[in-house]
Tab-separated table of C-alpha atoms in Angstrom:
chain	number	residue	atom	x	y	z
A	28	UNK	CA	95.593	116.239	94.230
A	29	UNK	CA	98.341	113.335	93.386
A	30	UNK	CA	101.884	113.937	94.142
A	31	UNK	CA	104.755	112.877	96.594
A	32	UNK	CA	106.545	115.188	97.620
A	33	UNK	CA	110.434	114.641	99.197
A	34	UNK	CA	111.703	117.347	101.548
A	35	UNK	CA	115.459	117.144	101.915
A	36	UNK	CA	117.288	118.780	104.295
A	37	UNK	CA	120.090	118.486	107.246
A	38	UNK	CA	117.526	117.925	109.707
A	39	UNK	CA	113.286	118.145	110.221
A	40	UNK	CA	113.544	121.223	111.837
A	41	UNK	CA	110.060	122.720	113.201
A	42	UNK	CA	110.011	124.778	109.493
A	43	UNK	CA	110.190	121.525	107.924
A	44	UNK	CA	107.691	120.193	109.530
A	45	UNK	CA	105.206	122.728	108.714
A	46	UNK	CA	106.201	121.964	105.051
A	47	UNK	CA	104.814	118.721	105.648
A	48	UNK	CA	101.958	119.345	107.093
A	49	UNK	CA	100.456	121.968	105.133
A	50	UNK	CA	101.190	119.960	101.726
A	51	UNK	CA	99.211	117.035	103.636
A	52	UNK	CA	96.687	119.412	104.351
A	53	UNK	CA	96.585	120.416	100.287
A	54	UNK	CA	96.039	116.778	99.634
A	55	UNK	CA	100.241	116.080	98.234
A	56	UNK	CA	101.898	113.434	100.248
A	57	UNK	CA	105.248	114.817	101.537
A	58	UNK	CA	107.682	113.359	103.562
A	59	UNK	CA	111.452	114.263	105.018
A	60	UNK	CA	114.712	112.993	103.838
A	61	UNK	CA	118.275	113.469	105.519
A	62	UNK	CA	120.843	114.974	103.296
A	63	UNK	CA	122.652	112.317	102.081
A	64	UNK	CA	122.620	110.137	98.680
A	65	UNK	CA	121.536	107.092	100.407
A	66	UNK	CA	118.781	108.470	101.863
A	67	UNK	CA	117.206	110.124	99.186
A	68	UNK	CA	117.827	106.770	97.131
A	69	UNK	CA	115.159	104.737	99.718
A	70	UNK	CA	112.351	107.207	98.273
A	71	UNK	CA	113.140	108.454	95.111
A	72	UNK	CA	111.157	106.025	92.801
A	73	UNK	CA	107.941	107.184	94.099
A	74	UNK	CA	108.936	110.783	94.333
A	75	UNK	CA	107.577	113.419	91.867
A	76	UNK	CA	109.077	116.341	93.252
A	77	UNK	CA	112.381	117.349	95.292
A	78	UNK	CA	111.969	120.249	98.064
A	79	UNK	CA	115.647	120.981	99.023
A	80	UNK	CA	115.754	122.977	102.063
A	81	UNK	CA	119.009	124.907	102.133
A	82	UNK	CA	120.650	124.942	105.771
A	83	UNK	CA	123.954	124.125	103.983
A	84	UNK	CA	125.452	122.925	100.453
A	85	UNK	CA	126.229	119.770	99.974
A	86	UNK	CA	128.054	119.324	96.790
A	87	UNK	CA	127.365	115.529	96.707
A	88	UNK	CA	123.659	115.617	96.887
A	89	UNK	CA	123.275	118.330	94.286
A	90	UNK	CA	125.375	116.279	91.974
A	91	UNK	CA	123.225	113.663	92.456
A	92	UNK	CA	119.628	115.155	92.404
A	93	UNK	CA	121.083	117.030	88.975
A	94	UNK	CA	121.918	113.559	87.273
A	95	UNK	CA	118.777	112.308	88.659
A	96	UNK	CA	116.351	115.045	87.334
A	97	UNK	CA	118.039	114.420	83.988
A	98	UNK	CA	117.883	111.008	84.100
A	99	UNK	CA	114.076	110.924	84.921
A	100	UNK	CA	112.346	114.515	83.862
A	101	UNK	CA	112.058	115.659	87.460
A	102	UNK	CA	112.667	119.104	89.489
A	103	UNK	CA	113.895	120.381	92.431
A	104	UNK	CA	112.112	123.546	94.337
A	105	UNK	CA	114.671	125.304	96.526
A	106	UNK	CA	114.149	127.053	99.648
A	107	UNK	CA	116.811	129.434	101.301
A	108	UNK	CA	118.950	132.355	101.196
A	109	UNK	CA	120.397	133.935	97.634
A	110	UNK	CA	123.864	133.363	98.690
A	111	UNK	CA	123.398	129.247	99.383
A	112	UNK	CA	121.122	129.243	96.238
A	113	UNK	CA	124.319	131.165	94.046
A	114	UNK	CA	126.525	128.682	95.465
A	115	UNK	CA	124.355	125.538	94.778
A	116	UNK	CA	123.951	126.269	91.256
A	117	UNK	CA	128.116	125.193	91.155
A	118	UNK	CA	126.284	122.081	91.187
A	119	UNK	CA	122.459	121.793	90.221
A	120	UNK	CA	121.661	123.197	86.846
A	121	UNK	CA	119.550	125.581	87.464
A	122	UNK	CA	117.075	123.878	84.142
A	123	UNK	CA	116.611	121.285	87.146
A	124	UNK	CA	115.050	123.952	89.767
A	125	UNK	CA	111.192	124.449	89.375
A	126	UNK	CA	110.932	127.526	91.452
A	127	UNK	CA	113.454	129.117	94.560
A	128	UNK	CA	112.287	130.560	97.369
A	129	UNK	CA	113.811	132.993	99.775
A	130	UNK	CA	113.876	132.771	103.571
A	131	UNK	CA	111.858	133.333	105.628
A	132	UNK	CA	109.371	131.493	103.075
A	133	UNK	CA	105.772	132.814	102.599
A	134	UNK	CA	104.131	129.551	102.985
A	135	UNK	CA	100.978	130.445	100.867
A	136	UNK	CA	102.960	131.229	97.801
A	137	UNK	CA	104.990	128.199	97.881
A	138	UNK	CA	101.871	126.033	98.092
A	139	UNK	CA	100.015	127.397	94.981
A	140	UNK	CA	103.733	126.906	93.333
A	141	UNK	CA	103.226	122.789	94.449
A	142	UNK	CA	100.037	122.526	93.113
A	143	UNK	CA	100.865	124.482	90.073
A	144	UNK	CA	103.442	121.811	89.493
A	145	UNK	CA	101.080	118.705	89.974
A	146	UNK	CA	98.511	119.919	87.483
A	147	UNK	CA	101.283	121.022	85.062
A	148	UNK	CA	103.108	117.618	85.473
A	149	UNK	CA	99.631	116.108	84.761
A	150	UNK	CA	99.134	118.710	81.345
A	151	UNK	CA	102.632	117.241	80.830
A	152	UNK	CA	102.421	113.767	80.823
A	153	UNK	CA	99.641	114.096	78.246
A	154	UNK	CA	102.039	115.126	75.614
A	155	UNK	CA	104.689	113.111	73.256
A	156	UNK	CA	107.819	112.184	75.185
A	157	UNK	CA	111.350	113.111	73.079
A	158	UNK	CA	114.680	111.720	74.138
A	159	UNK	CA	117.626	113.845	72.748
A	160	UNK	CA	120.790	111.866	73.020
A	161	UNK	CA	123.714	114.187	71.719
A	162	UNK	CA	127.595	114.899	73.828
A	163	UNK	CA	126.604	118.339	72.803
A	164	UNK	CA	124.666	120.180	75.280
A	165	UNK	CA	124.361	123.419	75.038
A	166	UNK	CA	122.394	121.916	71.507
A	167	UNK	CA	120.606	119.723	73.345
A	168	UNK	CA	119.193	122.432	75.545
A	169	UNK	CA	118.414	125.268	72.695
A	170	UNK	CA	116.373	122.179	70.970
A	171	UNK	CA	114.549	121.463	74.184
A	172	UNK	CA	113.755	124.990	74.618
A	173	UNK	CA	111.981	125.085	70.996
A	174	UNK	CA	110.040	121.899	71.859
A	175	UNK	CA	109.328	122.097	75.097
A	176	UNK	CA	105.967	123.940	75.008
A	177	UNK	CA	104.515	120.995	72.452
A	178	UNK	CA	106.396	118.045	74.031
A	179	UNK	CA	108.072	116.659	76.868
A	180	UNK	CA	111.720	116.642	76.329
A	181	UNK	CA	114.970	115.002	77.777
A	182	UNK	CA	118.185	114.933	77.310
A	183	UNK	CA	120.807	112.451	77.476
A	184	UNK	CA	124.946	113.250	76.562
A	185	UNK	CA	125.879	110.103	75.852
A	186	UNK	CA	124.172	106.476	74.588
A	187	UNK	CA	124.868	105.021	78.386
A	188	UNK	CA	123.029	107.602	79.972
A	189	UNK	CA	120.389	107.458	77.536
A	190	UNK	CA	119.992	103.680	78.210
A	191	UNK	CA	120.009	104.662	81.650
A	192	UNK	CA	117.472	107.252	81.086
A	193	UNK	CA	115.356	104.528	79.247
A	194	UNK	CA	115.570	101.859	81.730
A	195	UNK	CA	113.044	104.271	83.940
A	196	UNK	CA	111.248	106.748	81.159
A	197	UNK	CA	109.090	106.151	78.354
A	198	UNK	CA	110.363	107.718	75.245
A	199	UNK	CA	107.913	108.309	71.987
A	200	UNK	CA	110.939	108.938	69.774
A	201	UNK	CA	114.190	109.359	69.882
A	202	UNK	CA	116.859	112.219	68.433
A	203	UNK	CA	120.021	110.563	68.138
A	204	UNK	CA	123.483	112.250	67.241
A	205	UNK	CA	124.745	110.583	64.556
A	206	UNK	CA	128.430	111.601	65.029
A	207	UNK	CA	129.088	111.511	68.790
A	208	UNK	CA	132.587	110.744	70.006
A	209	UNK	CA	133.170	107.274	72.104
A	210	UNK	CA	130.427	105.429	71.149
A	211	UNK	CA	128.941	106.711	68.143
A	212	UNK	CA	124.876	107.140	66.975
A	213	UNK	CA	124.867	103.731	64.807
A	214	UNK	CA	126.752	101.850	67.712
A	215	UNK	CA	124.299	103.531	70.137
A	216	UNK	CA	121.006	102.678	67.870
A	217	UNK	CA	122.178	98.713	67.910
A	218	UNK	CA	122.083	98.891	71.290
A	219	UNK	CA	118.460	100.294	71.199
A	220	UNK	CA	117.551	97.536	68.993
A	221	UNK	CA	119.295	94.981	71.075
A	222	UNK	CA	116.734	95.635	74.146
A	223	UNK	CA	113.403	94.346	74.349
A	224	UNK	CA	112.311	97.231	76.014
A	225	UNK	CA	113.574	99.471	73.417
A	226	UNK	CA	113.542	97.665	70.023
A	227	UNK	CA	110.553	99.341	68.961
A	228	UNK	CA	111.308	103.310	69.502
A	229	UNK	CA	111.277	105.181	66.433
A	230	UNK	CA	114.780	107.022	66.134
A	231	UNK	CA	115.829	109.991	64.066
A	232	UNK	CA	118.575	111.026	63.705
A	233	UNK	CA	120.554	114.465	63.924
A	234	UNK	CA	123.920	114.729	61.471
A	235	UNK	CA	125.599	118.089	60.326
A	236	UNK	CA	126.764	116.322	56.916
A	237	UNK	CA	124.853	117.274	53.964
A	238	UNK	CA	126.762	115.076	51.408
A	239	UNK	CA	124.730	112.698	49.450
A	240	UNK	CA	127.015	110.021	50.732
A	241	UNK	CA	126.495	110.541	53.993
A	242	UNK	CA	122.807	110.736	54.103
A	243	UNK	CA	122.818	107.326	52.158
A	244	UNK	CA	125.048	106.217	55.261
A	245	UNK	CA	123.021	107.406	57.600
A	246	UNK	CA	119.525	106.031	55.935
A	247	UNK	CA	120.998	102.943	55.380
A	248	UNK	CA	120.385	102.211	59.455
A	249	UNK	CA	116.886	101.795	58.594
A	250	UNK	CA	116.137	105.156	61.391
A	251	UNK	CA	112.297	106.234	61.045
A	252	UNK	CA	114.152	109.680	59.609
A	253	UNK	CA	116.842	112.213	59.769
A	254	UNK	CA	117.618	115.468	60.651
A	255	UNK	CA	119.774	118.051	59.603
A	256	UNK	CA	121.226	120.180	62.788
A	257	UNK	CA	120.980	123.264	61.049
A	258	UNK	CA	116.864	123.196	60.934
A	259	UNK	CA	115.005	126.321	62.054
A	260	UNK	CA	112.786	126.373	64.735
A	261	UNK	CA	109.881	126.192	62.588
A	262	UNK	CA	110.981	123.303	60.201
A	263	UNK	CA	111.842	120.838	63.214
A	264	UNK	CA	108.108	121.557	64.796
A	265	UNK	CA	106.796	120.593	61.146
A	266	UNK	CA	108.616	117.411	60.978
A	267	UNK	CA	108.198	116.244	64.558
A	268	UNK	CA	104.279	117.098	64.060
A	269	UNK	CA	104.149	115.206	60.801
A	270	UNK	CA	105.789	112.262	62.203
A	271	UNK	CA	103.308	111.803	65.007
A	272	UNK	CA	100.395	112.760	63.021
A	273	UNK	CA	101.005	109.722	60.821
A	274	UNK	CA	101.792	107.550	63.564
């Protein structure tokens, strides 16, 4: 089975060693990081998965594995006690943890969890990729939750960290906010079309205005569509499936 897997923790103790050796044994290529941000940074562009073993909480690496994992579509399995896990959460999103597991761990469950993961990631990457790119997130996240079973879907707040996001992610389309403070959805769809690497991703986007003169605004960007943000579940599943089925 593919994967690489990167345990992180304050030290390889003789529990995270096991770790290692029994995802070797299951075929998944695992290896030990020290908990620090430079560290993981060495490995983390042929990682797949995050194992963060919880001896402590370090606010710094959590911040940075939860900006990662949004960045790139990737998850983090914790392993400790409830307490450490309660107080990491001040810091990773829990949408970015895959599974947590309690101390002591029962090493047979939390294998079948890894390889669960590699053949879902690999049911995953079969399917369309959506970026959302909106400052709002609690939308972002209720929209992800209605697409997620059909597509693979990211998020983004803001048009940097969705050109961030792009610079190491494949997207199939894009759902841009049309009104978004700072730099707004037309500024951030010129700079789309300004990169070679991004010229050619369709873009819809998402507006609350319903006035005639604002949808002329708002098609008058050329965008492959638009879409109001107060569609139903069911109506943004039809349009997204029309759209790729006449792709």
């Amino acid at each position: 089975m593919p994967g690489n897997v990167q345990i992180i923790g304050t030290g390889e103790t003789f529990m995270v060693k096991g770790i290692i050796m029994k995802l070797k044994d299951a075929g998944i290529n695992a290896y030990f990081t020290e908990d620090k941000v430079e560290e993981i940074q060495k490995q983390e562009e042929q990682t797949q998965l995050f194992v963060y073993y919880l001896d402590e909480v370090v606010p710094k690496t959590l911040i940075y594995l939860k900006d990662l994992c949004m960045e790139t579509h990737r998850f983090v399995i914790m392993i400790g006690n409830p307490v450490e896990y309660e107080e990491s959460l001040k810091y990773l999103s829990e949408s970015n943890v895959q599974f947590f597991f309690s101390r002591p761990l029962d090493m047979d469950v939390f294998l079948e969890a890894v390889k669960k993961f590699f053949t879902d990631e690999m049911m995953e990457a079969r399917k369309k990729s959506i970026l959302i790119v909106d400052d709002d997130v609690s939308y972002m996240r209720t929209i992800r939750t209605w697409l997620m079973d059909s597509y693979r879907v990211s998020m983004a707040n803001s048009g940097l960290q969705a050109i961030t996001w792009l610079a190491k992610n494949k997207a199939d389309l894009i759902l841009l906010d049309y009104e978004m403070p700072v730099t707004n959805g037309p500024k951030v769809l010129e700079m789309f079309k300004s990169d070679m690497s991004t010229k050619d991703v369709p873009v819809m986007f998402l507006t609350s205005k319903q006035d005639k003169a604002s949808i002329v605004r708002v098609l008058a960007l050329k965008p492959a569509d638009y879409i109001l943000k107060n569609i139903d579940r069911v109506s943004l599943h039809q349009k997204l499936d029309q759209f790729f089925l006449n792709l």
